[in-house]
Amino acid sequence: MSDLVVRRIGRLTTWATPRITDAAVVIAAGRVSWVGADADLPAGLGDVPELDAAGAAVMPGFVDCHTHLVWAGHRRDDLVGRLAGGDYSPAGIASTVAATRAASDAELMRSGGERIATMRRNGTTTVEIKSGYELTLRGELRTLDVIADLAASQQVRVQSTYLGAHVVPDGRDRGEYVDEVIASLPEARRHQAAWCDVFCDTGAFSVSEAERVLRAAADLGMGLRLHADQLGHTGGAQLAARLGCASADHLDFVTPADAAALAAAGVVGVLVPAASLYTGSNRWSHAAVLREAGVPLAIATDCNPGTAWCESMPYAVQLACLAMGLGVDEALEAATAGGARALRRADVGHLGVGACGDLVVLATDHEADVVARLGAPAVAQAVIGGVVQ
Ligand code: NIG
Ligand code: FE
């Protein structure tokens, strides 16, 4: 919670106002208290620390609303196999589960912390993190505790999601496992999971299994999100609409009718283009299907070892534009305000007065360069709650 004045901003994007050139932002006690032309900066601010943007573009910090960043081991062999002609299969999750179960708390904290630090360097200021790579009650609760500890120790805002229903673990009866996940929801809630997610897809959980888990979670007051229609058209998007989930994520196989249902229910469609690239699915047209139906869009990294080892929101934005056909502002808004909407947070993802003082100073004088310049760092500096990172 800090005071800060960011001055000499070449172009300021707030989403709450039209773009302002030669701008300044005042942050008081961690919140935006004033935005406007640098020349109109209110007098009497006192001895507030200043950050000189030196003509760079400034925008809200990225809100990465879909990640699985707590894992151990690697899946590089899966990727190498796909490049030799193989396909992605959720069966590969088992090897990450084995490695994660074998890792110490300290190892999970270290690797998770490093991933968050990389995300922050790439401009992420709020991140959602799912459990789902232990798949035993004790292990999943341990992962939720690691997420809570990361939230307490890292300079980033964290939202915690319980994904005990990621896949049926090897050697378990699926009916029993689903029952166990449902029975574990109150514990997950106590271990600070605000959200519940299910991987509803071919090779994971069916629509009816996902519905049982999510209805039980809703009864406990947890927010709902859903991995839907990523690997096949299994009906996940329709379920997300029926249950009023905050978000339906992936959606590579979404149909216009599904998209209309999501739009009518106000469900945010979360695009995770790095996963479409990394799995070799090369499906991109769902973004246009969602947009045409009027589904509010978000963009996320999906950071995970199997389908998207990606800690960079600018990279996800580039793919959303260059592969999925989003416009630059559309994608930047989806990666900030859209992510916030997917997490039902009105206080992040924009720089209106009263919002959290979370912003990025870009490494350029124009925000379109986030998309125009490939392979170079897009972010010079992140500010979270008025604290320069
Ligand atoms: O979002 N789809 C489910 N979960 C991850 C993949 C998990 C994995 O392959 O390790 C995803 O793509
Ligand atoms: Fe995912």
Tab-separated table of C-alpha atoms and ligand atoms in Angstrom:
chain	number	residue	atom	x	y	z
A	1	MET	CA	0.000	0.000	0.000
A	2	SER	CA	2.021	2.899	-1.213
A	3	ASP	CA	1.861	6.382	-2.583
A	4	LEU	CA	3.399	6.972	-6.003
A	5	VAL	CA	3.143	9.431	-8.852
A	6	VAL	CA	3.920	8.079	-12.302
A	7	ARG	CA	4.879	11.043	-14.495
A	8	ARG	CA	5.816	11.737	-18.134
A	9	ILE	CA	3.648	8.940	-19.504
A	10	GLY	CA	3.637	9.144	-23.316
A	11	ARG	CA	0.299	7.357	-23.749
A	12	LEU	CA	-1.869	6.248	-20.850
A	13	THR	CA	-4.468	3.504	-21.257
A	14	THR	CA	-6.915	3.273	-18.355
A	15	TRP	CA	-10.032	1.710	-20.013
A	16	ALA	CA	-11.982	4.026	-17.692
A	17	THR	CA	-11.208	7.176	-19.683
A	18	PRO	CA	-10.211	7.907	-23.279
A	19	ARG	CA	-6.452	7.519	-23.875
A	20	ILE	CA	-4.468	10.378	-22.384
A	21	THR	CA	-1.192	11.588	-23.880
A	22	ASP	CA	1.547	13.251	-21.798
A	23	ALA	CA	-0.172	11.853	-18.747
A	24	ALA	CA	0.357	11.149	-15.066
A	25	VAL	CA	-1.190	8.734	-12.548
A	26	VAL	CA	-1.379	9.378	-8.829
A	27	ILE	CA	-1.598	6.393	-6.492
A	28	ALA	CA	-2.515	7.007	-2.840
A	29	ALA	CA	-2.437	4.196	-0.285
A	30	GLY	CA	-2.166	1.681	-3.110
A	31	ARG	CA	-5.168	2.950	-5.091
A	32	VAL	CA	-5.456	5.176	-8.133
A	33	SER	CA	-6.545	8.589	-6.859
A	34	TRP	CA	-6.079	10.727	-9.979
A	35	VAL	CA	-5.325	10.329	-13.701
A	36	GLY	CA	-4.916	13.126	-16.224
A	37	ALA	CA	-2.493	15.260	-18.184
A	38	ASP	CA	0.895	15.601	-16.504
A	39	ALA	CA	0.555	19.378	-16.872
A	40	ASP	CA	-2.636	19.291	-14.762
A	41	LEU	CA	-1.136	17.286	-11.899
A	42	PRO	CA	-2.824	18.474	-8.679
A	43	ALA	CA	-0.704	20.728	-6.506
A	44	GLY	CA	0.096	19.846	-2.926
A	45	LEU	CA	0.904	16.164	-3.378
A	46	GLY	CA	3.745	16.610	-0.936
A	47	ASP	CA	6.733	14.362	-0.784
A	48	VAL	CA	5.350	11.499	-2.859
A	49	PRO	CA	7.850	9.203	-4.631
A	50	GLU	CA	7.904	9.667	-8.396
A	51	LEU	CA	8.387	7.176	-11.204
A	52	ASP	CA	9.486	8.823	-14.448
A	53	ALA	CA	7.991	6.908	-17.409
A	54	ALA	CA	10.187	8.954	-19.788
A	55	GLY	CA	7.578	9.013	-22.552
A	56	ALA	CA	6.741	5.303	-22.397
A	57	ALA	CA	3.225	3.925	-22.736
A	58	VAL	CA	1.502	2.840	-19.509
A	59	MET	CA	-1.463	0.502	-19.147
A	60	PRO	CA	-3.166	-1.579	-16.437
A	61	GLY	CA	-1.203	-4.592	-15.205
A	62	PHE	CA	-2.092	-7.897	-16.859
A	63	VAL	CA	-4.633	-10.135	-15.123
A	64	ASP	CA	-3.725	-13.757	-15.884
A	65	CYS	CA	-6.986	-15.498	-14.955
A	66	HIS	CA	-6.006	-19.115	-15.766
A	67	THR	CA	-2.770	-20.800	-14.660
A	68	HIS	CA	-1.604	-24.106	-13.188
A	69	LEU	CA	1.779	-22.799	-12.060
A	70	VAL	CA	2.404	-25.128	-9.093
A	71	TRP	CA	4.057	-28.237	-10.497
A	72	ALA	CA	7.303	-30.201	-10.352
A	73	GLY	CA	9.178	-32.077	-13.060
A	74	HIS	CA	8.837	-31.414	-16.773
A	75	ARG	CA	6.947	-32.575	-19.834
A	76	ARG	CA	9.527	-31.792	-22.461
A	77	ASP	CA	9.349	-35.351	-23.739
A	78	ASP	CA	5.640	-34.881	-24.537
A	79	LEU	CA	6.448	-31.770	-26.549
A	80	VAL	CA	9.316	-33.397	-28.399
A	81	GLY	CA	7.023	-36.358	-29.174
A	82	ARG	CA	4.334	-34.073	-30.571
A	83	LEU	CA	6.879	-32.400	-32.823
A	84	ALA	CA	7.714	-35.874	-34.133
A	85	GLY	CA	4.062	-36.380	-35.069
A	86	GLY	CA	2.320	-37.335	-31.816
A	87	ASP	CA	-0.846	-35.858	-30.336
A	88	TYR	CA	-1.549	-34.219	-26.985
A	89	SER	CA	-3.273	-36.455	-24.450
A	90	PRO	CA	-4.351	-35.612	-20.902
A	91	ALA	CA	-2.767	-38.961	-19.959
A	92	GLY	CA	0.523	-37.053	-19.795
A	93	ILE	CA	-0.759	-35.277	-16.683
A	94	ALA	CA	0.082	-38.479	-14.710
A	95	SER	CA	3.821	-37.868	-14.987
A	96	THR	CA	3.456	-34.330	-13.606
A	97	VAL	CA	1.305	-35.727	-10.800
A	98	ALA	CA	4.044	-38.229	-9.885
A	99	ALA	CA	6.745	-35.544	-9.900
A	100	THR	CA	4.630	-33.062	-7.935
A	101	ARG	CA	3.687	-35.615	-5.279
A	102	ALA	CA	7.389	-36.406	-4.835
A	103	ALA	CA	8.442	-32.754	-4.504
A	104	SER	CA	8.949	-31.043	-1.152
A	105	ASP	CA	6.937	-27.997	-0.107
A	106	ALA	CA	10.128	-25.956	-0.423
A	107	GLU	CA	10.676	-27.127	-4.006
A	108	LEU	CA	7.097	-26.235	-4.990
A	109	MET	CA	7.471	-22.820	-3.348
A	110	ARG	CA	10.779	-22.210	-5.091
A	111	SER	CA	9.629	-23.186	-8.607
A	112	GLY	CA	6.212	-21.543	-8.205
A	113	GLY	CA	7.853	-18.375	-6.885
A	114	GLU	CA	10.228	-18.288	-9.836
A	115	ARG	CA	7.359	-18.609	-12.290
A	116	ILE	CA	5.487	-15.789	-10.578
A	117	ALA	CA	8.613	-13.619	-10.688
A	118	THR	CA	8.894	-14.235	-14.439
A	119	MET	CA	5.217	-13.390	-14.865
A	120	ARG	CA	5.677	-10.153	-12.947
A	121	ARG	CA	8.612	-9.190	-15.144
A	122	ASN	CA	6.233	-9.707	-18.063
A	123	GLY	CA	3.672	-7.392	-16.501
A	124	THR	CA	1.297	-9.740	-14.672
A	125	THR	CA	-0.022	-8.100	-11.516
A	126	THR	CA	-2.902	-10.490	-10.684
A	127	VAL	CA	-2.742	-14.251	-11.230
A	128	GLU	CA	-5.201	-17.087	-10.716
A	129	ILE	CA	-3.544	-20.377	-9.691
A	130	LYS	CA	-5.184	-23.805	-9.785
A	131	SER	CA	-4.316	-26.908	-7.819
A	132	GLY	CA	-4.616	-30.212	-9.704
A	133	TYR	CA	-1.233	-31.920	-9.907
A	134	GLU	CA	-1.437	-34.042	-6.783
A	135	LEU	CA	-4.917	-35.579	-6.980
A	136	THR	CA	-5.051	-36.934	-3.442
A	137	LEU	CA	-6.954	-35.095	-0.764
A	138	ARG	CA	-3.850	-34.365	1.290
A	139	GLY	CA	-1.818	-33.445	-1.780
A	140	GLU	CA	-4.421	-31.108	-3.221
A	141	LEU	CA	-4.750	-29.347	0.131
A	142	ARG	CA	-0.969	-29.081	0.246
A	143	THR	CA	-1.011	-27.415	-3.180
A	144	LEU	CA	-3.675	-24.981	-1.964
A	145	ASP	CA	-1.439	-24.202	1.016
A	146	VAL	CA	1.500	-23.590	-1.332
A	147	ILE	CA	-0.712	-21.224	-3.350
A	148	ALA	CA	-1.693	-19.409	-0.142
A	149	ASP	CA	1.959	-19.151	0.887
A	150	LEU	CA	2.906	-17.849	-2.569
A	151	ALA	CA	0.091	-15.300	-2.258
A	152	ALA	CA	1.525	-14.146	1.067
A	153	SER	CA	5.162	-14.067	-0.012
A	154	GLN	CA	5.056	-12.829	-3.621
A	155	GLN	CA	4.417	-9.296	-4.815
A	156	VAL	CA	1.400	-10.208	-6.908
A	157	ARG	CA	-2.322	-10.563	-6.290
A	158	VAL	CA	-3.356	-14.221	-6.244
A	159	GLN	CA	-6.700	-15.984	-6.647
A	160	SER	CA	-6.764	-19.656	-5.635
A	161	THR	CA	-8.761	-22.332	-7.474
A	162	TYR	CA	-9.402	-25.950	-6.476
A	163	LEU	CA	-8.978	-28.297	-9.458
A	164	GLY	CA	-9.115	-31.660	-7.682
A	165	ALA	CA	-11.179	-32.743	-10.706
A	166	HIS	CA	-8.304	-32.352	-13.170
A	167	VAL	CA	-8.188	-36.012	-14.278
A	168	VAL	CA	-9.005	-39.316	-12.580
A	169	PRO	CA	-5.695	-40.353	-11.003
A	170	ASP	CA	-4.173	-43.646	-12.128
A	171	GLY	CA	-5.491	-46.629	-10.224
A	172	ARG	CA	-8.633	-44.895	-8.905
A	173	ASP	CA	-12.263	-45.745	-9.639
A	174	ARG	CA	-13.739	-42.676	-11.335
A	175	GLY	CA	-17.047	-42.684	-9.455
A	176	GLU	CA	-15.276	-42.950	-6.136
A	177	TYR	CA	-12.834	-40.245	-7.116
A	178	VAL	CA	-15.604	-37.813	-8.082
A	179	ASP	CA	-17.331	-38.525	-4.754
A	180	GLU	CA	-14.048	-37.876	-2.971
A	181	VAL	CA	-13.541	-34.543	-4.757
A	182	ILE	CA	-17.048	-33.480	-3.769
A	183	ALA	CA	-16.462	-34.537	-0.159
A	184	SER	CA	-13.196	-32.566	-0.108
A	185	LEU	CA	-14.748	-29.244	-1.163
A	186	PRO	CA	-15.329	-27.884	2.363
A	187	GLU	CA	-11.651	-28.589	3.190
A	188	ALA	CA	-10.545	-26.926	-0.047
A	189	ARG	CA	-12.618	-23.910	0.901
A	190	ARG	CA	-10.948	-23.818	4.323
A	191	HIS	CA	-7.571	-23.941	2.568
A	192	GLN	CA	-8.496	-20.661	0.886
A	193	ALA	CA	-9.728	-21.838	-2.520
A	194	ALA	CA	-12.214	-19.189	-3.617
A	195	TRP	CA	-12.937	-20.959	-6.908
A	196	CYS	CA	-13.688	-24.469	-8.114
A	197	ASP	CA	-12.777	-25.657	-11.614
A	198	VAL	CA	-13.211	-28.982	-13.450
A	199	PHE	CA	-11.430	-30.248	-16.567
A	200	CYS	CA	-14.571	-31.246	-18.467
A	201	ASP	CA	-13.355	-32.884	-21.651
A	202	THR	CA	-12.493	-36.006	-23.589
A	203	GLY	CA	-10.101	-37.994	-21.402
A	204	ALA	CA	-10.995	-36.027	-18.256
A	205	PHE	CA	-14.478	-35.569	-16.695
A	206	SER	CA	-17.914	-35.813	-18.283
A	207	VAL	CA	-20.511	-33.047	-18.231
A	208	SER	CA	-22.556	-34.846	-15.583
A	209	GLU	CA	-19.507	-35.439	-13.357
A	210	ALA	CA	-18.468	-31.798	-13.737
A	211	GLU	CA	-21.998	-30.669	-12.947
A	212	ARG	CA	-22.060	-32.652	-9.691
A	213	VAL	CA	-18.746	-31.171	-8.551
A	214	LEU	CA	-19.620	-27.599	-9.500
A	215	ARG	CA	-23.112	-27.662	-7.980
A	216	ALA	CA	-21.623	-28.885	-4.703
A	217	ALA	CA	-19.000	-26.121	-4.870
A	218	ALA	CA	-21.655	-23.484	-5.548
A	219	ASP	CA	-23.603	-24.706	-2.504
A	220	LEU	CA	-20.511	-23.912	-0.422
A	221	GLY	CA	-20.280	-20.421	-1.866
A	222	MET	CA	-17.304	-21.108	-4.133
A	223	GLY	CA	-17.091	-19.322	-7.476
A	224	LEU	CA	-17.254	-21.565	-10.559
A	225	ARG	CA	-15.028	-21.829	-13.625
A	226	LEU	CA	-14.715	-24.611	-16.191
A	227	HIS	CA	-12.202	-26.058	-18.645
A	228	ALA	CA	-14.619	-26.557	-21.521
A	229	ASP	CA	-14.567	-27.961	-25.056
A	230	GLN	CA	-10.767	-27.845	-25.397
A	231	LEU	CA	-10.069	-31.271	-26.911
A	232	GLY	CA	-13.494	-32.075	-28.316
A	233	HIS	CA	-17.086	-30.843	-28.337
A	234	THR	CA	-18.306	-32.412	-25.117
A	235	GLY	CA	-20.862	-29.860	-23.918
A	236	GLY	CA	-18.755	-28.013	-21.355
A	237	ALA	CA	-19.668	-24.551	-22.613
A	238	GLN	CA	-23.388	-25.320	-22.329
A	239	LEU	CA	-22.807	-26.532	-18.773
A	240	ALA	CA	-20.890	-23.356	-17.911
A	241	ALA	CA	-23.803	-21.304	-19.248
A	242	ARG	CA	-26.374	-23.393	-17.377
A	243	LEU	CA	-24.520	-23.029	-14.071
A	244	GLY	CA	-23.633	-19.357	-14.602
A	245	CYS	CA	-19.893	-19.985	-14.237
A	246	ALA	CA	-17.720	-16.888	-14.028
A	247	SER	CA	-15.694	-18.239	-16.939
A	248	ALA	CA	-15.516	-21.022	-19.505
A	249	ASP	CA	-11.936	-21.555	-20.610
A	250	HIS	CA	-10.252	-22.898	-23.779
A	251	LEU	CA	-13.426	-23.416	-25.898
A	252	ASP	CA	-11.511	-24.515	-29.010
A	253	PHE	CA	-14.531	-26.565	-30.171
A	254	VAL	CA	-17.241	-24.056	-29.215
A	255	THR	CA	-20.192	-23.741	-31.628
A	256	PRO	CA	-22.228	-20.601	-32.383
A	257	ALA	CA	-25.091	-22.044	-30.301
A	258	ASP	CA	-22.744	-22.623	-27.350
A	259	ALA	CA	-21.373	-19.118	-27.718
A	260	ALA	CA	-24.879	-17.658	-27.723
A	261	ALA	CA	-25.620	-19.522	-24.478
A	262	LEU	CA	-22.405	-18.205	-22.867
A	263	ALA	CA	-23.233	-14.659	-23.941
A	264	ALA	CA	-26.779	-14.877	-22.588
A	265	ALA	CA	-25.472	-16.157	-19.246
A	266	GLY	CA	-22.728	-13.503	-18.997
A	267	VAL	CA	-19.970	-16.139	-18.832
A	268	VAL	CA	-16.524	-14.795	-19.741
A	269	GLY	CA	-14.823	-16.796	-22.515
A	270	VAL	CA	-11.163	-17.244	-21.596
A	271	LEU	CA	-8.887	-17.659	-24.604
A	272	VAL	CA	-5.652	-19.553	-23.929
A	273	PRO	CA	-3.959	-19.395	-27.327
A	274	ALA	CA	-0.605	-20.695	-26.067
A	275	ALA	CA	-2.321	-24.036	-25.355
A	276	SER	CA	-3.780	-24.206	-28.874
A	277	LEU	CA	-0.285	-23.606	-30.242
A	278	TYR	CA	1.593	-25.909	-27.878
A	279	THR	CA	-0.746	-28.878	-28.259
A	280	GLY	CA	-0.520	-28.583	-32.038
A	281	SER	CA	-4.307	-28.262	-32.345
A	282	ASN	CA	-3.948	-25.120	-34.412
A	283	ARG	CA	-7.541	-24.197	-33.699
A	284	TRP	CA	-8.003	-20.445	-33.666
A	285	SER	CA	-11.436	-19.687	-35.109
A	286	HIS	CA	-13.280	-20.124	-31.795
A	287	ALA	CA	-12.205	-16.604	-30.831
A	288	ALA	CA	-14.238	-15.194	-33.721
A	289	VAL	CA	-17.203	-17.453	-32.896
A	290	LEU	CA	-17.214	-16.113	-29.323
A	291	ARG	CA	-16.745	-12.515	-30.379
A	292	GLU	CA	-19.578	-12.690	-32.927
A	293	ALA	CA	-21.931	-13.980	-30.236
A	294	GLY	CA	-20.951	-11.118	-27.916
A	295	VAL	CA	-19.210	-13.256	-25.283
A	296	PRO	CA	-16.974	-11.070	-23.078
A	297	LEU	CA	-13.405	-12.225	-23.694
A	298	ALA	CA	-10.361	-12.699	-21.496
A	299	ILE	CA	-6.883	-13.897	-22.449
A	300	ALA	CA	-4.725	-16.038	-20.145
A	301	THR	CA	-1.447	-17.942	-20.346
A	302	ASP	CA	-2.748	-21.305	-18.970
A	303	CYS	CA	0.811	-21.670	-17.615
A	304	ASN	CA	1.279	-25.426	-17.133
A	305	PRO	CA	3.940	-28.005	-18.074
A	306	GLY	CA	1.860	-30.027	-20.551
A	307	THR	CA	-0.020	-27.656	-22.843
A	308	ALA	CA	1.416	-24.172	-22.335
A	309	TRP	CA	4.648	-23.525	-20.462
A	310	CYS	CA	4.170	-19.802	-20.801
A	311	GLU	CA	4.677	-17.109	-18.179
A	312	SER	CA	4.140	-14.174	-20.503
A	313	MET	CA	0.850	-12.365	-20.992
A	314	PRO	CA	2.353	-10.273	-23.822
A	315	TYR	CA	3.064	-13.544	-25.655
A	316	ALA	CA	-0.537	-14.696	-25.130
A	317	VAL	CA	-1.727	-11.318	-26.428
A	318	GLN	CA	0.473	-11.660	-29.523
A	319	LEU	CA	-1.027	-15.061	-30.306
A	320	ALA	CA	-4.554	-13.772	-29.680
A	321	CYS	CA	-3.951	-11.054	-32.269
A	322	LEU	CA	-1.748	-12.752	-34.840
A	323	ALA	CA	-3.307	-16.239	-34.748
A	324	MET	CA	-6.862	-15.631	-33.498
A	325	GLY	CA	-7.430	-12.308	-35.218
A	326	LEU	CA	-8.222	-10.054	-32.253
A	327	GLY	CA	-7.504	-6.344	-32.610
A	328	VAL	CA	-4.754	-4.817	-30.471
A	329	ASP	CA	-7.054	-2.916	-28.092
A	330	GLU	CA	-9.479	-5.823	-27.992
A	331	ALA	CA	-6.676	-8.163	-26.918
A	332	LEU	CA	-5.092	-5.757	-24.419
A	333	GLU	CA	-8.476	-5.152	-22.842
A	334	ALA	CA	-9.181	-8.905	-22.725
A	335	ALA	CA	-5.796	-9.475	-21.034
A	336	THR	CA	-6.496	-6.874	-18.331
A	337	ALA	CA	-10.131	-5.869	-17.779
A	338	GLY	CA	-11.340	-9.159	-19.313
A	339	GLY	CA	-9.241	-11.225	-16.911
A	340	ALA	CA	-10.538	-9.136	-14.026
A	341	ARG	CA	-14.105	-9.775	-15.150
A	342	ALA	CA	-13.384	-13.518	-15.368
A	343	LEU	CA	-12.244	-13.324	-11.734
A	344	ARG	CA	-15.182	-11.075	-10.821
A	345	ARG	CA	-12.831	-8.330	-9.634
A	346	ALA	CA	-13.903	-4.771	-10.283
A	347	ASP	CA	-10.767	-3.324	-8.668
A	348	VAL	CA	-8.079	-4.584	-11.071
A	349	GLY	CA	-7.580	-4.602	-14.846
A	350	HIS	CA	-8.268	-0.877	-15.270
A	351	LEU	CA	-6.881	2.400	-13.948
A	352	GLY	CA	-10.047	4.272	-13.065
A	353	VAL	CA	-10.013	6.244	-9.829
A	354	GLY	CA	-10.376	3.810	-6.931
A	355	ALA	CA	-8.789	0.862	-8.755
A	356	CYS	CA	-5.736	-0.905	-7.377
A	357	GLY	CA	-2.555	0.921	-8.365
A	358	ASP	CA	-1.420	-1.967	-10.584
A	359	LEU	CA	0.120	-0.841	-13.866
A	360	VAL	CA	2.873	-1.581	-16.331
A	361	VAL	CA	5.303	0.843	-17.895
A	362	LEU	CA	5.884	-0.630	-21.347
A	363	ALA	CA	9.275	-0.829	-23.041
A	364	THR	CA	7.920	1.358	-25.851
A	365	ASP	CA	6.007	4.578	-26.426
A	366	HIS	CA	2.977	2.817	-27.961
A	367	GLU	CA	0.912	-0.050	-26.578
A	368	ALA	CA	0.460	-1.582	-30.057
A	369	ASP	CA	4.130	-2.560	-29.895
A	370	VAL	CA	3.159	-5.255	-27.373
A	371	VAL	CA	1.892	-7.055	-30.479
A	372	ALA	CA	4.138	-5.509	-33.129
A	373	ARG	CA	7.445	-6.505	-31.553
A	374	LEU	CA	7.993	-10.222	-31.179
A	375	GLY	CA	10.500	-11.945	-28.955
A	376	ALA	CA	11.606	-8.958	-26.884
A	377	PRO	CA	10.495	-7.954	-23.395
A	378	ALA	CA	7.391	-5.765	-23.707
A	379	VAL	CA	7.381	-4.502	-20.140
A	380	ALA	CA	9.976	-2.203	-18.582
A	381	GLN	CA	8.503	-2.037	-15.089
A	382	ALA	CA	5.484	-3.254	-13.176
A	383	VAL	CA	3.838	-1.402	-10.309
A	384	ILE	CA	1.579	-3.294	-7.873
A	385	GLY	CA	-0.437	-1.398	-5.290
A	386	GLY	CA	1.763	1.629	-5.897
A	387	VAL	CA	4.950	-0.378	-5.266
A	388	VAL	CA	7.507	-0.395	-8.075
A	389	GLN	CA	8.584	-4.002	-8.659
B	1	NIG	O1	-5.336	-26.273	-19.223
B	1	NIG	N1	-6.735	-28.833	-19.714
B	1	NIG	C1	-6.403	-29.153	-18.570
B	1	NIG	N2	-5.320	-28.774	-17.941
B	1	NIG	C2	-4.196	-28.175	-18.585
B	1	NIG	C3	-3.275	-29.169	-19.120
B	1	NIG	C4	-2.686	-29.950	-18.092
B	1	NIG	C5	-1.512	-30.752	-18.524
B	1	NIG	O2	-1.463	-31.284	-19.652
B	1	NIG	O3	-0.619	-30.852	-17.676
B	1	NIG	C6	-4.649	-27.195	-19.629
B	1	NIG	O4	-4.348	-27.293	-20.809
B	2	FE	FE	-5.859	-25.028	-17.957
